Short mmCIF file of C-alpha atoms in Angstrom, two decimals:
data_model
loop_
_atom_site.label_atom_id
_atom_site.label_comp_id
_atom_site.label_asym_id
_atom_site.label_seq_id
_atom_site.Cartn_x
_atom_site.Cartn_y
_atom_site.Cartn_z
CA UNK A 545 -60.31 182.51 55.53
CA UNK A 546 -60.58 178.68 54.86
CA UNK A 547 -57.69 176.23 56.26
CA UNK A 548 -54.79 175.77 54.25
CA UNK A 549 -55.17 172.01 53.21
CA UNK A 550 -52.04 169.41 53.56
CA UNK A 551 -52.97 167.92 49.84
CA UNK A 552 -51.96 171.46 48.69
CA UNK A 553 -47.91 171.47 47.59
CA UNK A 554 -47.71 173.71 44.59
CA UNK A 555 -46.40 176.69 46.85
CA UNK A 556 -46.40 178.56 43.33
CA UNK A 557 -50.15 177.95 42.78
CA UNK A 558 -51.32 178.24 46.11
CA UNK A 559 -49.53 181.50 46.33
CA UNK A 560 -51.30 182.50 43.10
CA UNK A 561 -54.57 181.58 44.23
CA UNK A 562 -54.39 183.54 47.35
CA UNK A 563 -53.49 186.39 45.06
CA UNK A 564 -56.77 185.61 43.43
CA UNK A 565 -58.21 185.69 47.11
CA UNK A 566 -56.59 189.02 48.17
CA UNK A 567 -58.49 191.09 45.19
CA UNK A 568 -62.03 190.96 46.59
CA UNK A 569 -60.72 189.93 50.40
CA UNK A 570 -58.62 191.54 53.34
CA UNK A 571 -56.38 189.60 55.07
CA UNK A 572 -55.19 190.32 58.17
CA UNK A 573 -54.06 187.22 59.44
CA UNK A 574 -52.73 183.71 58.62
CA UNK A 575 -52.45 181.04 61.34
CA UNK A 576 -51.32 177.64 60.52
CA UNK A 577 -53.77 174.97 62.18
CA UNK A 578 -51.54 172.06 62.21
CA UNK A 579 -47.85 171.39 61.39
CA UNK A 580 -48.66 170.95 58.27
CA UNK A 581 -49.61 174.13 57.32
CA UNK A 582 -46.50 175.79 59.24
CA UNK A 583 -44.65 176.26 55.90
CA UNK A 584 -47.55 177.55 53.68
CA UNK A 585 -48.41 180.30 56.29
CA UNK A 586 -45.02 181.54 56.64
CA UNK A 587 -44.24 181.90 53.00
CA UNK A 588 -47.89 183.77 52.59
CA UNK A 589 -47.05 185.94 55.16
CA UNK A 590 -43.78 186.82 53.47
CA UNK A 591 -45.26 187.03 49.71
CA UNK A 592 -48.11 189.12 51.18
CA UNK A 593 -46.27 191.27 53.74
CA UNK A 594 -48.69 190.00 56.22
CA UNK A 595 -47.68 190.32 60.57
CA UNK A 596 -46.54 186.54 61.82
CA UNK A 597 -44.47 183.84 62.03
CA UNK A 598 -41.80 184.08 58.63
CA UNK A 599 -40.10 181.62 56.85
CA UNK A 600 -36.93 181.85 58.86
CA UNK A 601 -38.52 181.38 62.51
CA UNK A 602 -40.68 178.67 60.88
CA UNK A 603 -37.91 176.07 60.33
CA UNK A 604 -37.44 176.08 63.84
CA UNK A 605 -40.96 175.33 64.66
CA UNK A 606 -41.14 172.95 61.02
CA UNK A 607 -37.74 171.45 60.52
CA UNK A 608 -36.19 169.02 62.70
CA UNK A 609 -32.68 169.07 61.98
CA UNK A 610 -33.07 173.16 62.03
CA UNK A 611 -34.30 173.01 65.34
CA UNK A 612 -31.83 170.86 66.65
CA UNK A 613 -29.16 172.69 65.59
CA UNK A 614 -30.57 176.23 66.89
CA UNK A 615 -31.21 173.89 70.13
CA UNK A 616 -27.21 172.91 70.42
CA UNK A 617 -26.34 176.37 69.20
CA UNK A 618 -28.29 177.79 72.26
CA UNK A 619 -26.85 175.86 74.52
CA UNK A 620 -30.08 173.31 75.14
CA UNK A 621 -29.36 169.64 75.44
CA UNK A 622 -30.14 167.36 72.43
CA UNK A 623 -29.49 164.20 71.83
CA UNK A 624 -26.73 163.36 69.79
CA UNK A 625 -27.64 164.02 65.86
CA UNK A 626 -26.10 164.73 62.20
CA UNK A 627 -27.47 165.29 59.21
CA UNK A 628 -27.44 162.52 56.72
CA UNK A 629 -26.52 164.06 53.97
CA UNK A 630 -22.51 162.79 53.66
CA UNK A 631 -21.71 159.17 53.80
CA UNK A 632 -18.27 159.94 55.70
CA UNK A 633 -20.29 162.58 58.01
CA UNK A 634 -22.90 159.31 59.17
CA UNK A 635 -19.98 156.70 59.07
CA UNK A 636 -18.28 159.19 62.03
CA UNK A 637 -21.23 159.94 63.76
CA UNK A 638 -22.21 155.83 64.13
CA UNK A 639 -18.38 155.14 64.93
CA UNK A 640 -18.53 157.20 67.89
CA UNK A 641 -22.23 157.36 69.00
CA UNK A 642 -23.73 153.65 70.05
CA UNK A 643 -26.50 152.14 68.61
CA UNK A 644 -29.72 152.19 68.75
CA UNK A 645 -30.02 155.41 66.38
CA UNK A 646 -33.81 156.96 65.05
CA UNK A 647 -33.69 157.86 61.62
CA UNK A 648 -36.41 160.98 61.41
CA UNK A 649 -38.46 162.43 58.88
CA UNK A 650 -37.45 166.47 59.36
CA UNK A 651 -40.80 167.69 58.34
CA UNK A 652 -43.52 164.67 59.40
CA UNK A 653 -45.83 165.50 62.56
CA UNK A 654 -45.87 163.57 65.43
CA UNK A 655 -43.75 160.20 65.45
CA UNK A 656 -44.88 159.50 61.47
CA UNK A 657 -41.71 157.98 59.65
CA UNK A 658 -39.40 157.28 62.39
CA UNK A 659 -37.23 154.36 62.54
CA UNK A 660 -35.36 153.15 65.02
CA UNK A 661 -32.03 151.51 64.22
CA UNK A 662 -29.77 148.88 65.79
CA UNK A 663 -26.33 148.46 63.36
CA UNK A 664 -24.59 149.78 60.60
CA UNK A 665 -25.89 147.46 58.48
CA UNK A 666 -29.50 148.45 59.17
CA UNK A 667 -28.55 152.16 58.77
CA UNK A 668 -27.41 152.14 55.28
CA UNK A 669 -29.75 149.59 54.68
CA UNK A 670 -32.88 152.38 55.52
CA UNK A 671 -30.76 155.30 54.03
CA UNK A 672 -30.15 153.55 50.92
CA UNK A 673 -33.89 152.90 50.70
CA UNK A 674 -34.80 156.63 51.20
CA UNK A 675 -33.36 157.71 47.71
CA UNK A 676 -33.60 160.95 46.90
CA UNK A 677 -35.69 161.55 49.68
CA UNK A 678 -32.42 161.06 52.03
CA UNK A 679 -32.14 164.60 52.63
CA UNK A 680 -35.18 164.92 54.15
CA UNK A 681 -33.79 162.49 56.74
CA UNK A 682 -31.93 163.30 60.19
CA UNK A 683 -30.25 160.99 62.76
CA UNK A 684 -29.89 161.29 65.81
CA UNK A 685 -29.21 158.99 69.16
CA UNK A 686 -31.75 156.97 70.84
CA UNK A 687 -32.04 158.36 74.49
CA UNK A 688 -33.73 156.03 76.71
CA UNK A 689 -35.89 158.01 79.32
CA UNK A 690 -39.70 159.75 80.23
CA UNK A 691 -41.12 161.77 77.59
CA UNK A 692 -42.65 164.80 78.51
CA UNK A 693 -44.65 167.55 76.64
CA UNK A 694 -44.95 171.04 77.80
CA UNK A 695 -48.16 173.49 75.83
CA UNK A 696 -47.86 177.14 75.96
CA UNK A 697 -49.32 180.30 75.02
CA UNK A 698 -47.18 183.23 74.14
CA UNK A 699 -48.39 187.13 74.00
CA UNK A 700 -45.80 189.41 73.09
CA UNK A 701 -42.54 187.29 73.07
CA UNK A 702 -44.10 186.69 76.91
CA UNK A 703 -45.01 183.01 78.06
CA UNK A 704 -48.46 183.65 79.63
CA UNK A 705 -49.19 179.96 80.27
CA UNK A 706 -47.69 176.88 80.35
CA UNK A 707 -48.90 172.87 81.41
CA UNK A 708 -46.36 170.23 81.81
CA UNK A 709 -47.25 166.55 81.58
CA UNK A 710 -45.86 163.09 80.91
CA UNK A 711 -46.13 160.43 78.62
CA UNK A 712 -47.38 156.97 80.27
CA UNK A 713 -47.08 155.42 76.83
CA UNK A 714 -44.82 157.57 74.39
CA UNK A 715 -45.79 158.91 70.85
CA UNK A 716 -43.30 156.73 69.38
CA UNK A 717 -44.04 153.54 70.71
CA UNK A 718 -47.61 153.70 70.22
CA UNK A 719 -47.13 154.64 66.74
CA UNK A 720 -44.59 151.77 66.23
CA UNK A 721 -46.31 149.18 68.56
CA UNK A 722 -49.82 150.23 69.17
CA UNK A 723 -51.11 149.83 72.17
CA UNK A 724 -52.83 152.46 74.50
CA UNK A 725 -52.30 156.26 74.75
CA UNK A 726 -51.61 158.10 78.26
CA UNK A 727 -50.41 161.37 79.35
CA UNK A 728 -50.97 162.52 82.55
CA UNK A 729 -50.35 166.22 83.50
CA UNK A 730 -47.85 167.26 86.21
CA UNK A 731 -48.15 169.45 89.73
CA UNK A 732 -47.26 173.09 88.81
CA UNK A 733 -45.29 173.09 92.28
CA UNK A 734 -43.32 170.10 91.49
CA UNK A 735 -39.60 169.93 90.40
CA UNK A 736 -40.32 168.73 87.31
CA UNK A 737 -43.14 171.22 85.84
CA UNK A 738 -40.28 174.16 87.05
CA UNK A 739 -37.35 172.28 85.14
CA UNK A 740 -39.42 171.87 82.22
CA UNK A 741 -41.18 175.59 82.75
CA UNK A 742 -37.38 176.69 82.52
CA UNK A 743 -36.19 175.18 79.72
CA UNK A 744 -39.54 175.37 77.29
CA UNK A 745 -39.11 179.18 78.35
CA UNK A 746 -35.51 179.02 77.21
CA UNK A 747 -36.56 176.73 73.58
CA UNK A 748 -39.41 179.79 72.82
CA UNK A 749 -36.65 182.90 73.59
CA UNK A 750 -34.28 181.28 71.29
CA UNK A 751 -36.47 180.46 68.57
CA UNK A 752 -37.81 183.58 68.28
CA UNK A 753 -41.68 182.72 68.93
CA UNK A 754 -43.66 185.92 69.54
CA UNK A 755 -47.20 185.03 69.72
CA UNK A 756 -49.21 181.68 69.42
CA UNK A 757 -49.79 177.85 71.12
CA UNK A 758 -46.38 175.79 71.62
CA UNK A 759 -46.29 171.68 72.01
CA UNK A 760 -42.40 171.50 72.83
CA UNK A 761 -41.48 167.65 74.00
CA UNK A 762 -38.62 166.71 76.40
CA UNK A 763 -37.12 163.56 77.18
CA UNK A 764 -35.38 163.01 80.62
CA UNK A 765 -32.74 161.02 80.30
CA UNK A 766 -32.74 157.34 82.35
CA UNK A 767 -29.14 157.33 82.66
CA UNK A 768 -28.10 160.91 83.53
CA UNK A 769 -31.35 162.43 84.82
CA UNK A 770 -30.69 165.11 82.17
CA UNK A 771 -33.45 167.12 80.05
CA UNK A 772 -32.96 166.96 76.65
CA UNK A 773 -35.34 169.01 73.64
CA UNK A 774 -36.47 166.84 71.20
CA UNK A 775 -38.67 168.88 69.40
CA UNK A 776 -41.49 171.58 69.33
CA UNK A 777 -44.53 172.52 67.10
CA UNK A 778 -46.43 176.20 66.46
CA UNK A 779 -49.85 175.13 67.33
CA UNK A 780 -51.73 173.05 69.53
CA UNK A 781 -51.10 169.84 70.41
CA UNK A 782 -52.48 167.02 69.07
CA UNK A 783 -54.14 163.23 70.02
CA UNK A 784 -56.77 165.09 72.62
CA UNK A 785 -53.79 166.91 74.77
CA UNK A 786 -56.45 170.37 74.86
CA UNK A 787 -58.96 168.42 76.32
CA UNK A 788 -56.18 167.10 79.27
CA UNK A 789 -54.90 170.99 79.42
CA UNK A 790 -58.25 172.11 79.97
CA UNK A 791 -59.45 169.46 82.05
CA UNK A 792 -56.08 170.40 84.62
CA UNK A 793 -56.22 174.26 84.35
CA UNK A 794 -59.24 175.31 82.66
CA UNK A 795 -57.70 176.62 79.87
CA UNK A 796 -59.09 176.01 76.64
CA UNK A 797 -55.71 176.66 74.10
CA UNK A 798 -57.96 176.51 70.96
CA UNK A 799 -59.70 179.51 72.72
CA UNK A 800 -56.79 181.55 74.04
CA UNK A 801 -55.06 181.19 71.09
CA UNK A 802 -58.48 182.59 68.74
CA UNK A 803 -57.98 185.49 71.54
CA UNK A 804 -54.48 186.57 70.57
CA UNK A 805 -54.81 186.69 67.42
CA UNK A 806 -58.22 188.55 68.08
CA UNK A 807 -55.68 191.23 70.59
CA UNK A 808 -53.07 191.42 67.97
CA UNK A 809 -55.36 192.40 65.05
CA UNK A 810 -57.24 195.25 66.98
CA UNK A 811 -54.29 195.78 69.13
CA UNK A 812 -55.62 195.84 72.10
CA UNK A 813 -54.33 193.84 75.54
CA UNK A 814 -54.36 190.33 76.39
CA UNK A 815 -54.46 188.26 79.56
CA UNK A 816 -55.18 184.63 80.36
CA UNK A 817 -57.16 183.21 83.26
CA UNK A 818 -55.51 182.04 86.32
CA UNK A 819 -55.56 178.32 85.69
CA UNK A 820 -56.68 175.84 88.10
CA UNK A 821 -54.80 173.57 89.70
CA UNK A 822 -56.28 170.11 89.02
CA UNK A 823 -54.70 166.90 88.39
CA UNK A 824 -55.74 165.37 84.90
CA UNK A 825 -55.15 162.46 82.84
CA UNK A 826 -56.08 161.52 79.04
CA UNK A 827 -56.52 157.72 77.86
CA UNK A 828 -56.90 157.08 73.74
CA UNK A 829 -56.89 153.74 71.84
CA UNK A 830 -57.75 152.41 68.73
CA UNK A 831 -60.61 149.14 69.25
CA UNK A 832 -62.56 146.62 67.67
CA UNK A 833 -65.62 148.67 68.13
CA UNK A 834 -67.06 151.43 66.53
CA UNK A 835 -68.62 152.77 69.70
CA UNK A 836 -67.15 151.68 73.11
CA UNK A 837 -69.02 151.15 75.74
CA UNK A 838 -68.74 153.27 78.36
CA UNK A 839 -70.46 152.23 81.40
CA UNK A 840 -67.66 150.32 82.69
CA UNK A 841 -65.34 153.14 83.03
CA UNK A 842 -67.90 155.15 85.03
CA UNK A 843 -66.52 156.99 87.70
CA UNK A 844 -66.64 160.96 89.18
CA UNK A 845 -63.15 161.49 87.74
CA UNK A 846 -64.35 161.23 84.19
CA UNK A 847 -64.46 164.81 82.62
CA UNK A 848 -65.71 163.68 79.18
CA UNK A 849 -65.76 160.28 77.14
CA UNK A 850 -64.69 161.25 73.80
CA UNK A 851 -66.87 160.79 70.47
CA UNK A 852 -64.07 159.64 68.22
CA UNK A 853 -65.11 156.13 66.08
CA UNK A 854 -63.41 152.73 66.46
CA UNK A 855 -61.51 154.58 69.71
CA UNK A 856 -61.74 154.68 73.19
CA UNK A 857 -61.13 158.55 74.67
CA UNK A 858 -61.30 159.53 78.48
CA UNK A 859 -60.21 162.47 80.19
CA UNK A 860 -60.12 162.48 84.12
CA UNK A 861 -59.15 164.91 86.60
CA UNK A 862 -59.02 164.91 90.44
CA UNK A 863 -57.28 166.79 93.22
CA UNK A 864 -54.93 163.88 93.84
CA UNK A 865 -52.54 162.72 91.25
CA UNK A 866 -52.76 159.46 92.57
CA UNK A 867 -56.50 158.85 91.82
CA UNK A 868 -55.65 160.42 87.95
CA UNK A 869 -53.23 157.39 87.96
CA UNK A 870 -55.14 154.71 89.44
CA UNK A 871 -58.12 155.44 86.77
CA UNK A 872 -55.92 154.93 84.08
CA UNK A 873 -54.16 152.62 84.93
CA UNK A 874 -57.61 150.50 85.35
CA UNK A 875 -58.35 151.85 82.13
CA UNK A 876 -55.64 150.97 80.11
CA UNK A 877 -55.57 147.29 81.59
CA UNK A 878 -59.31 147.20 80.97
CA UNK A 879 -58.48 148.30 77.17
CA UNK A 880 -55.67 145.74 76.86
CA UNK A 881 -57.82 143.11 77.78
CA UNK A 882 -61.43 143.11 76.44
CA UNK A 883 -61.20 146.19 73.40
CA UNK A 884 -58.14 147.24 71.80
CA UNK A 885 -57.18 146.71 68.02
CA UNK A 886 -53.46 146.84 67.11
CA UNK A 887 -53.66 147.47 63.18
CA UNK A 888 -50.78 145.58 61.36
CA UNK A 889 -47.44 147.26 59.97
CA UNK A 890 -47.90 148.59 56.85
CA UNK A 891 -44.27 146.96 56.30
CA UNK A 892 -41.42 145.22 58.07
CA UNK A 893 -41.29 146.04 61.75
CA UNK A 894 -38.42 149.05 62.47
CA UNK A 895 -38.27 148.60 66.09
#
């Protein structure tokens, strides 16, 4: 069937026009492409008695403030939060956790909407400014530390792959600061892809996943060396990460996942590829040019240049984890210097 489109919000028409749908087609499935979608799917699936993801695992995978809760409840390190939705509630939470604080859209993909706050005075400032919107608002403590992501594929409540890599240049602060995109992905023998194997494992049990593609983030924390959840998505990760997953392993998510679904509709079994063991590396960044020129960033660690207008995209791999990081570092200080364009704020700085 076609993709569920963002602009669509009238849950009571849309589920009225897939009534329409459902009179001259069978559906057997529904899978949400992108976060937005996560909500739609879940209460068609419901309406329509259709196998998936329902609208009570969904919050988990949708709602940020749900899934920190179920986090805390589980016994999985968060960083500090409350909701926002009683004055004397914040006013306790500020007088005993420090500034800074991020004030978070619960529903918004990726780092879209979040503000990062320094006093009281800001605080009420922002929550006063949110309305009646406030309550789609959490707030939780600023942790600084390494920001990981970890993307998975599930088959039968069973986690049948997993990649682990790390954020040279967070979500948040390129959204907030622009500058140049880099994640690089992590040794499958190292200490940190088994930590974060562990506790991604322990996010999916407890949330109830069954089947699908996971992109679960992780911060580790620069004063206690601690791993905290900070939040995870049902689908594949955005900003290029396949392309670094693949690039690493082998594994093409987009694929796999198309394949489960595929097993769980004719019910038939379902195994994954032993992944390679590569090092990889993914560079993206918005520039003054429409196409980028790419000769200077030749080299026989370049998987693919990617087509994307007015941005530079590369994707390296290489047995050695140090080459990965040389290349982009090169890259990015190549970027920095001759090509990248750093829109301005839409409004007053939050950060």
């Amino acid at each position: 069937m076609p993709e569920l489109q963002p602009s669509v919000w009238n849950l009571e028409h849309l589920i009225q026009g897939f009534s329409h749908l459902m009179q001259t087609r069978k559906v057997d499935a529904v899978v949400a492409l992108d976060d937005y979608d996560v909500e739609k799917a879940a209460l068609i699936r419901e309406t329509f008695r259709i196998p998936g993801m329902g609208q009570t695992t969904h919050r988990y995978f949708r709602d940020k403030l749900a899934m920190r809760q179920k986090a805390k409840d589980s016994g999985i390190s968060v960083p500090e939060f409350t909701a926002v939705f009683n004055n004397d509630e914040v006013n306790r939470f500020v007088e005993h956790i420090p500034a800074p604080w991020v004030l978070k859209p619960r529903s918004e993909a990726s780092a879209s909407g979040i503000k990062k706050l320094k006093s009281k005075d800001e605080l009420w400032d922002a929550l006063n400014a949110l309305g009646e919107e406030r309550h789609l608002f959490l707030l939780e403590s600023f942790k600084p530390g390494d920001v990981y992501h970890v993307d998975s594929l599930t088959f039968n409540q069973e986690i049948v792959f997993t990649s682990a890599s790390k954020y040279l240049a967070p979500p948040m602060q390129v959204s907030h600061e622009g500058g140049v995109f880099r994640s690089k992905t992590l040794g499958r023998y190292s200490d940190e892809f088994k930590a974060l194997e562990e506790v991604n494992a322990k996010v999916l049990l407890s949330f109830g996943l069954i089947n699908g593609a996971t992109h679960t983030e992780f911060i580790r924390g620069k004063e206690d060396g601690k791993w905290y959840f900070l939040e995870t998505s049902s689908r594949v990760g955005g900003a290029h990460i396949p392309d670094l997953v693949e690039a690493s392993s082998n594994i093409n998510i987009w694929r796999e996942w198309a394949k489960i679904e595929d097993a769980l509709l004719k019910q038939k079994k379902y195994e994954v590829a032993k992944p390679t063991g590569y090092y990889s590396g993914l560079i993206v960044a918005l520039i003054k040019d429409k196409e980028p020129d790419y000769n200077q960033f030749e080299c026989e660690e370049v998987v693919k240049f990617l087509p994307i207008d007015y941005h530079v995209g590369i994707v390296y791999k290489s047995n050695d984890s140090s080459v990965v990081q040389e290349r982009l570092d090169y890259a990015a200080a190549k970027i920095h210097s001759d090509m990248l364009n750093i829109l301005p704020p839409k409004s007053k700085p939050t950060s």
